XYZ file of C-alpha atoms in Angstrom:
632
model
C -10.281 24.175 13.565
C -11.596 23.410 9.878
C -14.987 25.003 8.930
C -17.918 22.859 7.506
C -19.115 23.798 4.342
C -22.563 22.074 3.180
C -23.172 23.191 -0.308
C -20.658 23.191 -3.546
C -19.855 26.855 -4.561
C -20.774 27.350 -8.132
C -18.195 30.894 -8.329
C -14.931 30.963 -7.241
C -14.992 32.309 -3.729
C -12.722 34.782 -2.512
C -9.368 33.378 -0.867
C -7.044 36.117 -0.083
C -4.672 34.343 1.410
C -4.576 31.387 -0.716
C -3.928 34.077 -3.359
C -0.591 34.647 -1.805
C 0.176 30.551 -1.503
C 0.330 29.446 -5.002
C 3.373 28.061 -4.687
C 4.843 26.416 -1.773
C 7.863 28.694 -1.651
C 4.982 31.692 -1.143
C 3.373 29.258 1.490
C 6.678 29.174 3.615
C 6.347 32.817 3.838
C 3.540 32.832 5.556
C 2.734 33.083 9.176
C 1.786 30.015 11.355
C -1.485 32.253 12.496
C -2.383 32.347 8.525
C -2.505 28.744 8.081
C -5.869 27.857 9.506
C -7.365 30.285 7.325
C -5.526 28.704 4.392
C -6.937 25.651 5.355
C -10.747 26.850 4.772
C -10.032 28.517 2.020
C -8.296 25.595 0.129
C -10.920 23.622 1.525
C -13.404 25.320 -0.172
C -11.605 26.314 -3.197
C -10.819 22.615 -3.400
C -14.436 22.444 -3.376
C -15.315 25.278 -6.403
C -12.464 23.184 -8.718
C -13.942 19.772 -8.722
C -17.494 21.042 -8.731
C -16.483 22.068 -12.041
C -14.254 19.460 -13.526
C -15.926 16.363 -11.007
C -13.288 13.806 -10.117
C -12.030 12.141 -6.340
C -12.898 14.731 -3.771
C -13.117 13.531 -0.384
C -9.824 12.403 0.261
C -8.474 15.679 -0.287
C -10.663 17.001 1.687
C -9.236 15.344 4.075
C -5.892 16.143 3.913
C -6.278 19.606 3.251
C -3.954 20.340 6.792
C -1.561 17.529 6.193
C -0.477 19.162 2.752
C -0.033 22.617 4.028
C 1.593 21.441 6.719
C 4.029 18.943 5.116
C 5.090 21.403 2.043
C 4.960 24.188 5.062
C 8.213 22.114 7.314
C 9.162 20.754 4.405
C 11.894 22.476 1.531
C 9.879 20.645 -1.390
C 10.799 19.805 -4.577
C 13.820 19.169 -2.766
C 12.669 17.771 -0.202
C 10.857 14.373 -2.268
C 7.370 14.078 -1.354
C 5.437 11.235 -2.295
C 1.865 10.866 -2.476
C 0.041 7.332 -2.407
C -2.645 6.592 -4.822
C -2.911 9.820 -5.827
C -6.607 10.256 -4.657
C -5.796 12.802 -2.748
C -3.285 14.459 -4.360
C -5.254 17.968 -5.696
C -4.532 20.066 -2.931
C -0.911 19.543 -3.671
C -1.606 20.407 -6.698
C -3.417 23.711 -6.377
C -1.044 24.654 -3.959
C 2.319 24.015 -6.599
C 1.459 26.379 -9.213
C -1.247 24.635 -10.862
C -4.374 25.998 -9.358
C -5.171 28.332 -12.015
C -5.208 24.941 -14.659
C -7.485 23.028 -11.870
C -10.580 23.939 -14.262
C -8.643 21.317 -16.919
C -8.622 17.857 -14.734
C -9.208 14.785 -16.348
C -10.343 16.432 -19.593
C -8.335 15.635 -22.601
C -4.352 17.571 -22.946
C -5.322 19.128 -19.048
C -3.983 18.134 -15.949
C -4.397 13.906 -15.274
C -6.443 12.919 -11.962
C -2.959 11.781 -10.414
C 0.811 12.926 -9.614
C 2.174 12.813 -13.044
C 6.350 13.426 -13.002
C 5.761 14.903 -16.680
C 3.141 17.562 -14.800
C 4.967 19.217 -12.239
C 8.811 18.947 -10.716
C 6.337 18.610 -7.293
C 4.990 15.519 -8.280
C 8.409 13.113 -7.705
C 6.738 10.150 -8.655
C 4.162 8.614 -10.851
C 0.982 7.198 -9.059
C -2.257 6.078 -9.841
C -2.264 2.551 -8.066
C -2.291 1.412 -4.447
C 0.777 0.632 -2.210
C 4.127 2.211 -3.848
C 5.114 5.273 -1.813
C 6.838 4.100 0.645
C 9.264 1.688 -1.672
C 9.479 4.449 -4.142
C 10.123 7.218 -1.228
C 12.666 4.781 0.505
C 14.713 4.449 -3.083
C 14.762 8.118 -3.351
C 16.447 7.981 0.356
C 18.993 5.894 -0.789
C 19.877 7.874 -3.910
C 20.196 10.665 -1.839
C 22.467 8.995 0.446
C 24.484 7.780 -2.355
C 24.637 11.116 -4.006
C 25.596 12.772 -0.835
C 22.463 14.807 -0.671
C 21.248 16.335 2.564
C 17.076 15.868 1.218
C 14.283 13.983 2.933
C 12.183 11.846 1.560
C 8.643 11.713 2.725
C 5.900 8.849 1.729
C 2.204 9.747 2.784
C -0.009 6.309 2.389
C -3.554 5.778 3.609
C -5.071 2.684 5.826
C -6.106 1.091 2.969
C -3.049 1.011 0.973
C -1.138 0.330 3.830
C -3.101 -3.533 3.346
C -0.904 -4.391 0.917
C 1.775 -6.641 0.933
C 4.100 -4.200 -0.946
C 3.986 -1.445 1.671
C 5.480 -4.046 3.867
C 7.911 -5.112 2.057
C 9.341 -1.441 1.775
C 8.481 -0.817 5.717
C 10.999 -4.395 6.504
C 13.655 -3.205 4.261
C 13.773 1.009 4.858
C 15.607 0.127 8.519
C 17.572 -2.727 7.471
C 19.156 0.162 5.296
C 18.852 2.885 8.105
C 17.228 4.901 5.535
C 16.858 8.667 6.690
C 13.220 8.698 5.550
C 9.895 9.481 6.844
C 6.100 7.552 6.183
C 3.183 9.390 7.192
C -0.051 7.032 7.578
C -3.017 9.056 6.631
C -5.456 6.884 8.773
C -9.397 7.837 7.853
C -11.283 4.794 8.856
C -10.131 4.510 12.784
C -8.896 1.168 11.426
C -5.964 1.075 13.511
C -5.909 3.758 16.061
C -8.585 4.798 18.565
C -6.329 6.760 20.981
C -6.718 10.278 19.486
C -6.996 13.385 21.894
C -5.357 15.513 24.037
C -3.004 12.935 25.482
C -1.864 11.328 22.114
C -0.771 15.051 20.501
C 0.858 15.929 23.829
C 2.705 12.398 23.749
C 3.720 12.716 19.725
C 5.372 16.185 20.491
C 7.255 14.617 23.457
C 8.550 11.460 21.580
C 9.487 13.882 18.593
C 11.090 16.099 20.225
C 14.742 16.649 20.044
C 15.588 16.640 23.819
C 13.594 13.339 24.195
C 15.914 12.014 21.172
C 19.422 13.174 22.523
C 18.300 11.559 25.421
C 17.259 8.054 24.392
C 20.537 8.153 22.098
C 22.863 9.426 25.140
C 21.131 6.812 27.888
C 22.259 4.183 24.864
C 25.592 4.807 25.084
C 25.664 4.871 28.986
C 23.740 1.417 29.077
C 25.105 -0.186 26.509
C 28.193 -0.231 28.695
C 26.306 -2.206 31.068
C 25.864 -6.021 30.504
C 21.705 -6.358 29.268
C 21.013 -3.004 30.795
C 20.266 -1.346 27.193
C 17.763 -4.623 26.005
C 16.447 -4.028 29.577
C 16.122 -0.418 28.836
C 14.772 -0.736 25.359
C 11.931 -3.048 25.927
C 10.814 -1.363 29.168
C 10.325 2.056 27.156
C 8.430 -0.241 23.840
C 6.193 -1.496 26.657
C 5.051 1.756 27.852
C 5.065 3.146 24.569
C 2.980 -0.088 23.795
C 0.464 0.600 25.831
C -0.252 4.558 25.422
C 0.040 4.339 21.516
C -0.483 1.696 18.843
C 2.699 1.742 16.783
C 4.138 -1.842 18.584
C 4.385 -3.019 15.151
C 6.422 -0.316 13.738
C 8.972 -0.204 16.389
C 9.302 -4.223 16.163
C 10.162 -3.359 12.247
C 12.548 -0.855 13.412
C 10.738 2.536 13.007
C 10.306 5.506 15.047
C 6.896 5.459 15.668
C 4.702 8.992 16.821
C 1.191 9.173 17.270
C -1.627 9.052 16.703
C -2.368 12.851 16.699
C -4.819 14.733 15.022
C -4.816 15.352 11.538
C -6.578 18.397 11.202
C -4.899 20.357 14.087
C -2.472 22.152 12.147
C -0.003 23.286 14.997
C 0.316 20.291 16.491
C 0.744 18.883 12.773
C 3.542 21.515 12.262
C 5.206 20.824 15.404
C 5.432 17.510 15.014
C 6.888 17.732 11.349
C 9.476 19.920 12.427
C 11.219 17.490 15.314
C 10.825 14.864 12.758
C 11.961 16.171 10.196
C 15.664 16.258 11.907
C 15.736 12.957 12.923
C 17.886 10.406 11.608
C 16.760 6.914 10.438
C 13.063 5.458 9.329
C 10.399 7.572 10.939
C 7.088 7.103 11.501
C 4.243 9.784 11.484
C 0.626 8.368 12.511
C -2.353 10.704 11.817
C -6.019 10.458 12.334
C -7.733 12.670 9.336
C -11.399 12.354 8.460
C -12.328 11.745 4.509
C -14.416 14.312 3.524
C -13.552 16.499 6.047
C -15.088 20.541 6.084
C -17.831 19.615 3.947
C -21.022 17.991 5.485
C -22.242 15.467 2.960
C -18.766 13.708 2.004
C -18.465 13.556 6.415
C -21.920 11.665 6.619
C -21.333 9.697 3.677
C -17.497 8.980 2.701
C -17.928 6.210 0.095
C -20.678 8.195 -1.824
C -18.511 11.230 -2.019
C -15.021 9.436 -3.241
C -15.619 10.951 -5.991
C -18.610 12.965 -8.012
C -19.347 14.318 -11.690
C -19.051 17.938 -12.230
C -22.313 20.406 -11.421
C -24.090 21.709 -14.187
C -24.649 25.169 -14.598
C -27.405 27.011 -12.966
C -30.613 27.598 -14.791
C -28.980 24.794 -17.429
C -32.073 23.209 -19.159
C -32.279 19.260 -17.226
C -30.413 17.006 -20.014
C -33.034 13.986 -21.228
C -31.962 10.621 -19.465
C -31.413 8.282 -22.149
C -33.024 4.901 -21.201
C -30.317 2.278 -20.216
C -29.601 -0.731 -19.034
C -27.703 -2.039 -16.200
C -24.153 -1.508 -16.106
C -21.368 -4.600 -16.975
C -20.991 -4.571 -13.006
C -24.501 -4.899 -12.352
C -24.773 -7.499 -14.830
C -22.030 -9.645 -12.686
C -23.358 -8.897 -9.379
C -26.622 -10.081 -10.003
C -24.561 -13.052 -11.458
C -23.240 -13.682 -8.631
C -26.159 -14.036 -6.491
C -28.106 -16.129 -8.760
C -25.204 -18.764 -9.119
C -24.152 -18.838 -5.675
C -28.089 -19.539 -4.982
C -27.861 -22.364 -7.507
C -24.356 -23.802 -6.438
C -22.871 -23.369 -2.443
C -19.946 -24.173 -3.305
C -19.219 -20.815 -5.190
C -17.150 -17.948 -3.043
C -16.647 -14.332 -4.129
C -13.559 -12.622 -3.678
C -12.317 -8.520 -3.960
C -9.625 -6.512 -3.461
C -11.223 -3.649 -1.803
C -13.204 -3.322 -4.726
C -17.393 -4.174 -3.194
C -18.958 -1.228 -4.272
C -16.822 -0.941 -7.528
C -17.464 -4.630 -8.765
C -20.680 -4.572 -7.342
C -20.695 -7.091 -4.767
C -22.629 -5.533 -2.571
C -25.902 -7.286 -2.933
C -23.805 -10.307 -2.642
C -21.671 -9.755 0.740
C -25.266 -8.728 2.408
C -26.928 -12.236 0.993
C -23.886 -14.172 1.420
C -21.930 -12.893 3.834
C -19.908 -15.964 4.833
C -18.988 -17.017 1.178
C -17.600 -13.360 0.475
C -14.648 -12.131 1.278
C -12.798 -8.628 1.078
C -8.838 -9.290 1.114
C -8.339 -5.367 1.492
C -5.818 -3.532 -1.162
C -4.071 -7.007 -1.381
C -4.174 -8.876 -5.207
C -1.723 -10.746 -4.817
C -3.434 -12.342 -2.076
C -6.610 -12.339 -3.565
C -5.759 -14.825 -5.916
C -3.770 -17.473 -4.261
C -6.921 -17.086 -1.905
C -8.626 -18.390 -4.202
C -6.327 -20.983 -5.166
C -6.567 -22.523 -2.078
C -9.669 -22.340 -1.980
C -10.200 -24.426 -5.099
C -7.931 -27.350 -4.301
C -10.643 -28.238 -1.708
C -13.292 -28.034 -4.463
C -14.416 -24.628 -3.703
C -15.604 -22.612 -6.869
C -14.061 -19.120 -6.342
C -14.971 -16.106 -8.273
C -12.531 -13.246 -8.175
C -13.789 -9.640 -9.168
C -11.158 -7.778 -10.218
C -10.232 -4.422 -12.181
C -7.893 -5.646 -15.195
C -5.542 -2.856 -14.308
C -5.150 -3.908 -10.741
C -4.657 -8.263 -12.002
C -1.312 -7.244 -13.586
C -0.226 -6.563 -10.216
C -1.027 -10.458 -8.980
C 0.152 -12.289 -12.682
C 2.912 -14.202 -10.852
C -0.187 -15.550 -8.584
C -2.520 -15.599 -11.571
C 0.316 -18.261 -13.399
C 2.371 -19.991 -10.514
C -0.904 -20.719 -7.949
C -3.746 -21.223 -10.709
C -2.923 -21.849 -14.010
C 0.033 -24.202 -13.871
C -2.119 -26.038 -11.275
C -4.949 -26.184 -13.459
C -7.114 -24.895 -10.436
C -11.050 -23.367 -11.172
C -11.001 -20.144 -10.986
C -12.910 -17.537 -12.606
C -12.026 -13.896 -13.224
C -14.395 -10.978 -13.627
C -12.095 -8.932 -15.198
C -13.787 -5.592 -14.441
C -12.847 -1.947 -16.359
C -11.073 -3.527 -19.363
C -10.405 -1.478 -21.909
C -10.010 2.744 -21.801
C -11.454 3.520 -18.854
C -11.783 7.861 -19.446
C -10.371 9.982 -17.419
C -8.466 8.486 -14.940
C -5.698 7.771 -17.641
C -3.036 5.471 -18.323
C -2.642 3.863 -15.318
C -5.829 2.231 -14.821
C -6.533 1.760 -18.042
C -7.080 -2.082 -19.093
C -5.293 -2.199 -21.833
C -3.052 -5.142 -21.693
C -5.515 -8.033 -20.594
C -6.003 -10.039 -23.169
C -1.759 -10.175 -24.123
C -0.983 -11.010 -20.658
C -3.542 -13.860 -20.222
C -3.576 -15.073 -23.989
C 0.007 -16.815 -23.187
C -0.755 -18.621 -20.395
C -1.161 -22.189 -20.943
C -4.875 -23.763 -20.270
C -6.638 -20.206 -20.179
C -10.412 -19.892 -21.305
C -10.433 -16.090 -22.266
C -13.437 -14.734 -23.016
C -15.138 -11.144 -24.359
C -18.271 -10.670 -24.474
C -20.218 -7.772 -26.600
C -23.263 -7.610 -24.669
C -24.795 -7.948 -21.117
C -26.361 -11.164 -22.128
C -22.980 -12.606 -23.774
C -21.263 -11.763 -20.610
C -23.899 -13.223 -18.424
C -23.722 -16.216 -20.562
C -19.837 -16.241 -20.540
C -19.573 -16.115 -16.589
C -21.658 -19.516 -16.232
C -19.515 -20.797 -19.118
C -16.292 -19.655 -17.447
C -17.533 -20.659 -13.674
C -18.457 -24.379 -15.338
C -14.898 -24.621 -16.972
C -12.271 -27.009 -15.433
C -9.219 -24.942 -15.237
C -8.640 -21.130 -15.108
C -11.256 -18.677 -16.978
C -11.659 -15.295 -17.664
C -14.119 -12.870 -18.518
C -13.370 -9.162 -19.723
C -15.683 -6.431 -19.580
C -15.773 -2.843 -19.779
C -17.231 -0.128 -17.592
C -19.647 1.349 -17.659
C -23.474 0.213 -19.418
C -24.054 -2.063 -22.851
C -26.323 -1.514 -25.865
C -29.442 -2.522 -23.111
C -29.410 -6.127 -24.622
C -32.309 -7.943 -23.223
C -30.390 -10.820 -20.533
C -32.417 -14.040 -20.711
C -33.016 -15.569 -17.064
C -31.317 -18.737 -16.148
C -27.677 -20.233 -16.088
C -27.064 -21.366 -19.693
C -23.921 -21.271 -20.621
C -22.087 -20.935 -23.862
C -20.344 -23.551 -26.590
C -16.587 -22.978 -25.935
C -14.864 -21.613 -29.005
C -17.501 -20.657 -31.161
C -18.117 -17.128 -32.702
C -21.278 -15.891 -34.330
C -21.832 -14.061 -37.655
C -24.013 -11.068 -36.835
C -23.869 -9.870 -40.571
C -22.827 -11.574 -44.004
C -20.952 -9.298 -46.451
C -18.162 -9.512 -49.112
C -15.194 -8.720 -49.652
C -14.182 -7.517 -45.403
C -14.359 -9.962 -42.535
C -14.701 -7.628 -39.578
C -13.340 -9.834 -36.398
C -15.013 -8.317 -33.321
C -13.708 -8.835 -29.497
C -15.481 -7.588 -27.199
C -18.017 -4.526 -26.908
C -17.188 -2.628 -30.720
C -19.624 -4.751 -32.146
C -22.549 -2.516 -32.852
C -19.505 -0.047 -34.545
C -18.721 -2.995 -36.664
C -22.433 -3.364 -37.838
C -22.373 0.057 -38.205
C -18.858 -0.221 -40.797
C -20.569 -3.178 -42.261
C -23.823 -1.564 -43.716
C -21.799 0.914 -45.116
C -18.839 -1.614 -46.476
C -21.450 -4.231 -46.818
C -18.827 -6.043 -44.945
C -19.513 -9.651 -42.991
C -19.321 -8.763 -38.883
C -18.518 -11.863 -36.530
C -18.825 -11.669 -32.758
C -15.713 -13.757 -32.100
C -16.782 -14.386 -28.289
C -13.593 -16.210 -27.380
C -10.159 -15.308 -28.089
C -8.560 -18.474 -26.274
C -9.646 -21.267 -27.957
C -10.568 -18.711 -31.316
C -13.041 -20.620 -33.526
C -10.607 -22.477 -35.685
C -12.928 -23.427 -38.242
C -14.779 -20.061 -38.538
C -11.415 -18.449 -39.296
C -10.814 -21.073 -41.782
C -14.139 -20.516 -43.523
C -13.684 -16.481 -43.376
C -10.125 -16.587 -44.656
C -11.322 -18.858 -47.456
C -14.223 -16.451 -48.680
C -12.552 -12.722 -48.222
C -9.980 -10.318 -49.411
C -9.397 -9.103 -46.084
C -9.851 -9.866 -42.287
C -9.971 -7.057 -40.108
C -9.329 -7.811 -35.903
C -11.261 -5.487 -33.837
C -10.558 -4.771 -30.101
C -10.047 -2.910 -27.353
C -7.112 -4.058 -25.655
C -3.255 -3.520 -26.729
C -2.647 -4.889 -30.894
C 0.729 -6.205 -29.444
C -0.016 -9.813 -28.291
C -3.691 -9.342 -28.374
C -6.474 -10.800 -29.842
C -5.382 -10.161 -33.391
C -2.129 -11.377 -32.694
C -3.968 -14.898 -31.766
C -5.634 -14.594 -35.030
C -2.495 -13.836 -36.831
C -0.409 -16.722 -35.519
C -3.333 -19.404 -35.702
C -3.249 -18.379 -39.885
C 0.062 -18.350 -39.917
C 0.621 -21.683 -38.551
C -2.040 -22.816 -41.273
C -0.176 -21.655 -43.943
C -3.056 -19.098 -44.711
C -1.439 -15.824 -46.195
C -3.779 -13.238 -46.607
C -4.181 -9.414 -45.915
C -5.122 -8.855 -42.262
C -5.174 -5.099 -40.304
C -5.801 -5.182 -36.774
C -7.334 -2.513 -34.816
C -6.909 -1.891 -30.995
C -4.699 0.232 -29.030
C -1.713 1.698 -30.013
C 1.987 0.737 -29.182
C 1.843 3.841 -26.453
C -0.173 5.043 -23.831
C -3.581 6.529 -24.190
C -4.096 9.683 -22.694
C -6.869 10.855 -20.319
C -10.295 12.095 -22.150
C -13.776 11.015 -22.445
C -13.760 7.738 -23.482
C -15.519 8.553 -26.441
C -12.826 10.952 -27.340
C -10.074 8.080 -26.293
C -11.765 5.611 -28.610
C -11.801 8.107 -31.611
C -8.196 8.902 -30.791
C -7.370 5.034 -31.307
C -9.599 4.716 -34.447
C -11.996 2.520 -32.814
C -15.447 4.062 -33.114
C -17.241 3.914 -36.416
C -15.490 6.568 -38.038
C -11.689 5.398 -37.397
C -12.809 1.487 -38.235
C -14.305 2.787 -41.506
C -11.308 4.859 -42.547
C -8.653 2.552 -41.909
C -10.621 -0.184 -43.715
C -11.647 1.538 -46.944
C -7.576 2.770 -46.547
C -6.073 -0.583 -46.600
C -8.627 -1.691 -49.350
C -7.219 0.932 -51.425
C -4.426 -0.125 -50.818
C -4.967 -3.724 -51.651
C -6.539 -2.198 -54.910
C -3.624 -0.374 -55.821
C -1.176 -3.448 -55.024
């Protein structure tokens, strides 16, 4: 069984037989008695990499076993294995060739906090979001079929994802199709399954097995010469199966369903692979793992240790904490609580995203006006929908990478029905080193074109507590967009005053430049503007822009510049750009934002200076394009 580590080993320990596993081609050589000790030492070398780099840590922990033991049975990369999330991907990825590079993740041009298809011919498929291994593992089935390739496909997805709609989808259609594929549910929060012993593993080798197979399929073909003796037959072996394991509802959907065993027994893991693994049609591999399993803290305290920042060095001199203030989250949780004290009517609504959003405060003082809809967005917001037709107020808190996946939702059930519904659009923006895919880069395009929309950016704490009681007091759909992390500490004045809709603010009068700020680069405009002696305005709203501010700017300067942090394709720039074109205003305008590609994992200070949007890159390109206009 696994060891339990309690500390974080600052040098690499020694792992002899890890050393001979860095591939899984050297794994398969290995005996079946050498795995166990694999196990601790990936456990713990697992533990010496992110101690260094920091990033999501105890959900490989907890999969340590499944991973040896899937690319153990399994002939991967042919064999297409598919990793949910991602979270948990970094054993698989020390053990395909990439351990010695470990000391690189999530820093800029190293190796990206998920399965990347770019990274490694292991990883078969791009993740990073919830919910889209088993529809991407099940197409990869059918290709094979098609191709007439003899490779399995394997999907490994956790409770949580398994929430969403999506996964369900795939689980309906993969037996409709007869698709010779296999899903293995990494369960970590008992949230389905209890049953886990002795008695389950001895059952999940027995309904695996081969012989038990050849017999089910060769009593189907005797029976099913018998009038109603095979539907007779079937249902009295789902009942028993019913009631000694919990897979009822994967059998009614038309899987093979085994388990649950345990997760961190590695024979019994092994075994159970192996009789799968030559079994035709959907099957279905249940698994009880702990998160945060082999190392003491992350056990005691899962949600703490998701994920951590790397250690710093022994005998390092303690770095100064710069005073700051509360983060944008904080800033909407306490929000929250204060309106939902003033008005009862208000509701709060997440994804599986309490701690993240910070609702926790909330759900403890509220507890029957908040509601958790799990790894389900879609939901989330037709949720609230409903809710509002009967003159609820709902709030959802949302990341903005995670709202793209419910925009059908966000249009069909709220906008075109004019419903009031506010979204705290959490994480907009570059987001650091979690990368591309959950960066929010593409808010403000995909909610500027919707019809009735109040959008709203705020550059501040106190502008975005101001915003959300402007936005919650809206008739019709708002939004508020905020980044992570903390402000510039702006002082938030108590109370529920909301804002004039559609009106910017000139923080600083200049000549010549108009800087156009939305959103949080405003103190890097002020910064541009002493040294441009530029005018800076805090645009505030991008849907309805102030009309008559961009008259007046466009009027008295050379040359408007649009500053944001979302993509320049369709964002706020573009608004400004269209509202002066349809005003027959021709004038220079550059817009800065994010680039027509996508924006590579780093610091997010490194990130922003990459896209030209700290001081130094809004300078440059400004006094550029004046030169420009100078030469012209």
């Amino acid at each position: 069984m696994p060891k339990t580590f309690h500390e974080i080993p600052r040098v690499r320990p020694a792992t002899p037989v890890l050393d001979r596993a860095a591939t899984p081609e050297q794994l398969r050589r290995l005996g079946e008695a050498e795995l166990d000790e694999l196990a601790n030492e990936l456990r713990q070398d697992l533990l010496f990499s992110v101690g260094q780099t920091g990033g999501h840590f105890g959900a490989g922990l907890g999969v340590i076993e499944l991973t040896i033991a899937l690319h153990y049975v399994f002939d991967t990369p042919d064999d297409r294995l598919v990793w949910d999330v991602g979270h948990q991907a970094y054993p698989h990825k020390i053990l395909t060739g990439r351990r010695q590079r470990m000391g690189t993740l999530r820093q800029k041009d190293g190796l990206a906090a998920f399965p990347r298809r770019s990274e490694s011919e292991y990883d078969t498929f791009g993740v990073g979001h919830s919910s889209t291994s088993i529809g991407a593992a099940l197409g990869m089935a059918i290709a094979a079929r098609l191709k007439g390739e003899k490779r399995k496909a394997i999907a490994v997805i956790g409770d949580g994802a398994l929430t969403a709609g999506m996964a369900f989808e795939a689980l309906n259609h993969a037996p409709e199709v007869g698709a010779n594929m296999l899903v293995v549910l990494n369960d970590n929060d008992m949230s389905i399954s209890r049953n886990v012993g002795g008695m389950s593993n001895y059952l999940a080798k027995i309904l695996s097995s081969r012989t038990y197979a050849s017999m089910r399929e060769g009593s189907k073909k005797v029976l099913s010469r018998l009038p109603g003796a095979w539907e007779i037959a079937r249902r009295t072996e789902e009942y028993a199966k019913g009631m000694l394991v919990p897979g009822t509802l994967f059998e009614e959907l038309g899987w093979n369903y085994i388990g649950p065993i345990d997760g961190h027994d590695l024979p019994t893991l092994i075994a159970t692979l192996r009789n799968m693994r030559d079994l035709d049609g959907p099957q279905f591999l249940h698994v009880v793992t702990k998160k945060g399993k082999g190392f003491a803290p992350a056990e005691a305290d899962p949600i703490t240790w998701h994920a951590i920042s790397k250690l710093e060095p022994v005998g390092a001199p303690a770095k100064p904490k710069q005073p700051s203030g509360p983060k944008y989250s904080n800033v909407f949780g306490q929000w929250l609580c204060d309106m939902a004290a003033a008005d009862p009517r208000l509701t709060g609504i997440t994804p599986a995203m309490k701690e993240g959003s910070d609702l926790v405060a909330f759900s403890e003082r509220y507890p029957d006006r908040y509601f958790d809809v799990a790894i389900a967005e879609q939901h989330a917001v037709t949720l609230a929908a409903g809710m509002a037709c009967e003159g609820m107020k709902p709030v959802v808190a949302i990341y903005s990478t995670f709202l793209q996946r419910a925009y059908d939702q966000l249009i069909h059930d709220v906008a075109v029905q004019n419903l009031d519904v506010l979204f705290a659009i959490d994480r907009a923006g570059l987001v650091g080193e979690d990368g591309p895919t959950h960066a929010g880069s593409f808010d403000l395009s995909y909610l500027r074109c919707i019809p009735g929309m109040l959008i709203m950016t705020p550059s501040d704490e106190n502008e975005m507590r101001r915003m959300l009681t402007t936005g919650y007091l809206f008739e019709g759909p708002a939004a508020v967009r905020y980044p992570r992390g903390s402000g510039p500490n702006a002082t938030i004045e108590p109370g529920l005053a909301p804002l004039e809709i559609g009106k910017g603010v000139v923080r600083r009068q200049g000549e010549r430049v108009a800087l156009l700020v939305f959103g949080v680069q405003l103190p890097e405009a002020l910064q541009v503007g002493e040294a441009l002696d530029a005018t800076v305005v805090d645009m505030r709203f991008v849907k309805p822009l102030d009309e008559a501010l961009l008259r007046e700017l466009a009027s008295s300067h050379e040359l408007l510049v649009t500053v944001e942090e979302n993509s320049i394709m369709g964002g706020a720039g573009s608004a400004v750009a269209e509202f002066l074109a349809a005003e027959a205003i021709v004038m220079p305008l550059l817009h800065l934002g994010l680039p027509d590609s996508y924006v590579e994992h780093a610091k997010p200070s490194e990130m922003l200076a990459e896209c030209g949007l700290d001081a130094v890159g809004i300078e440059a390109a400004v006094r550029k394009r004046l030169a420009a206009l100078g030469e012209a």
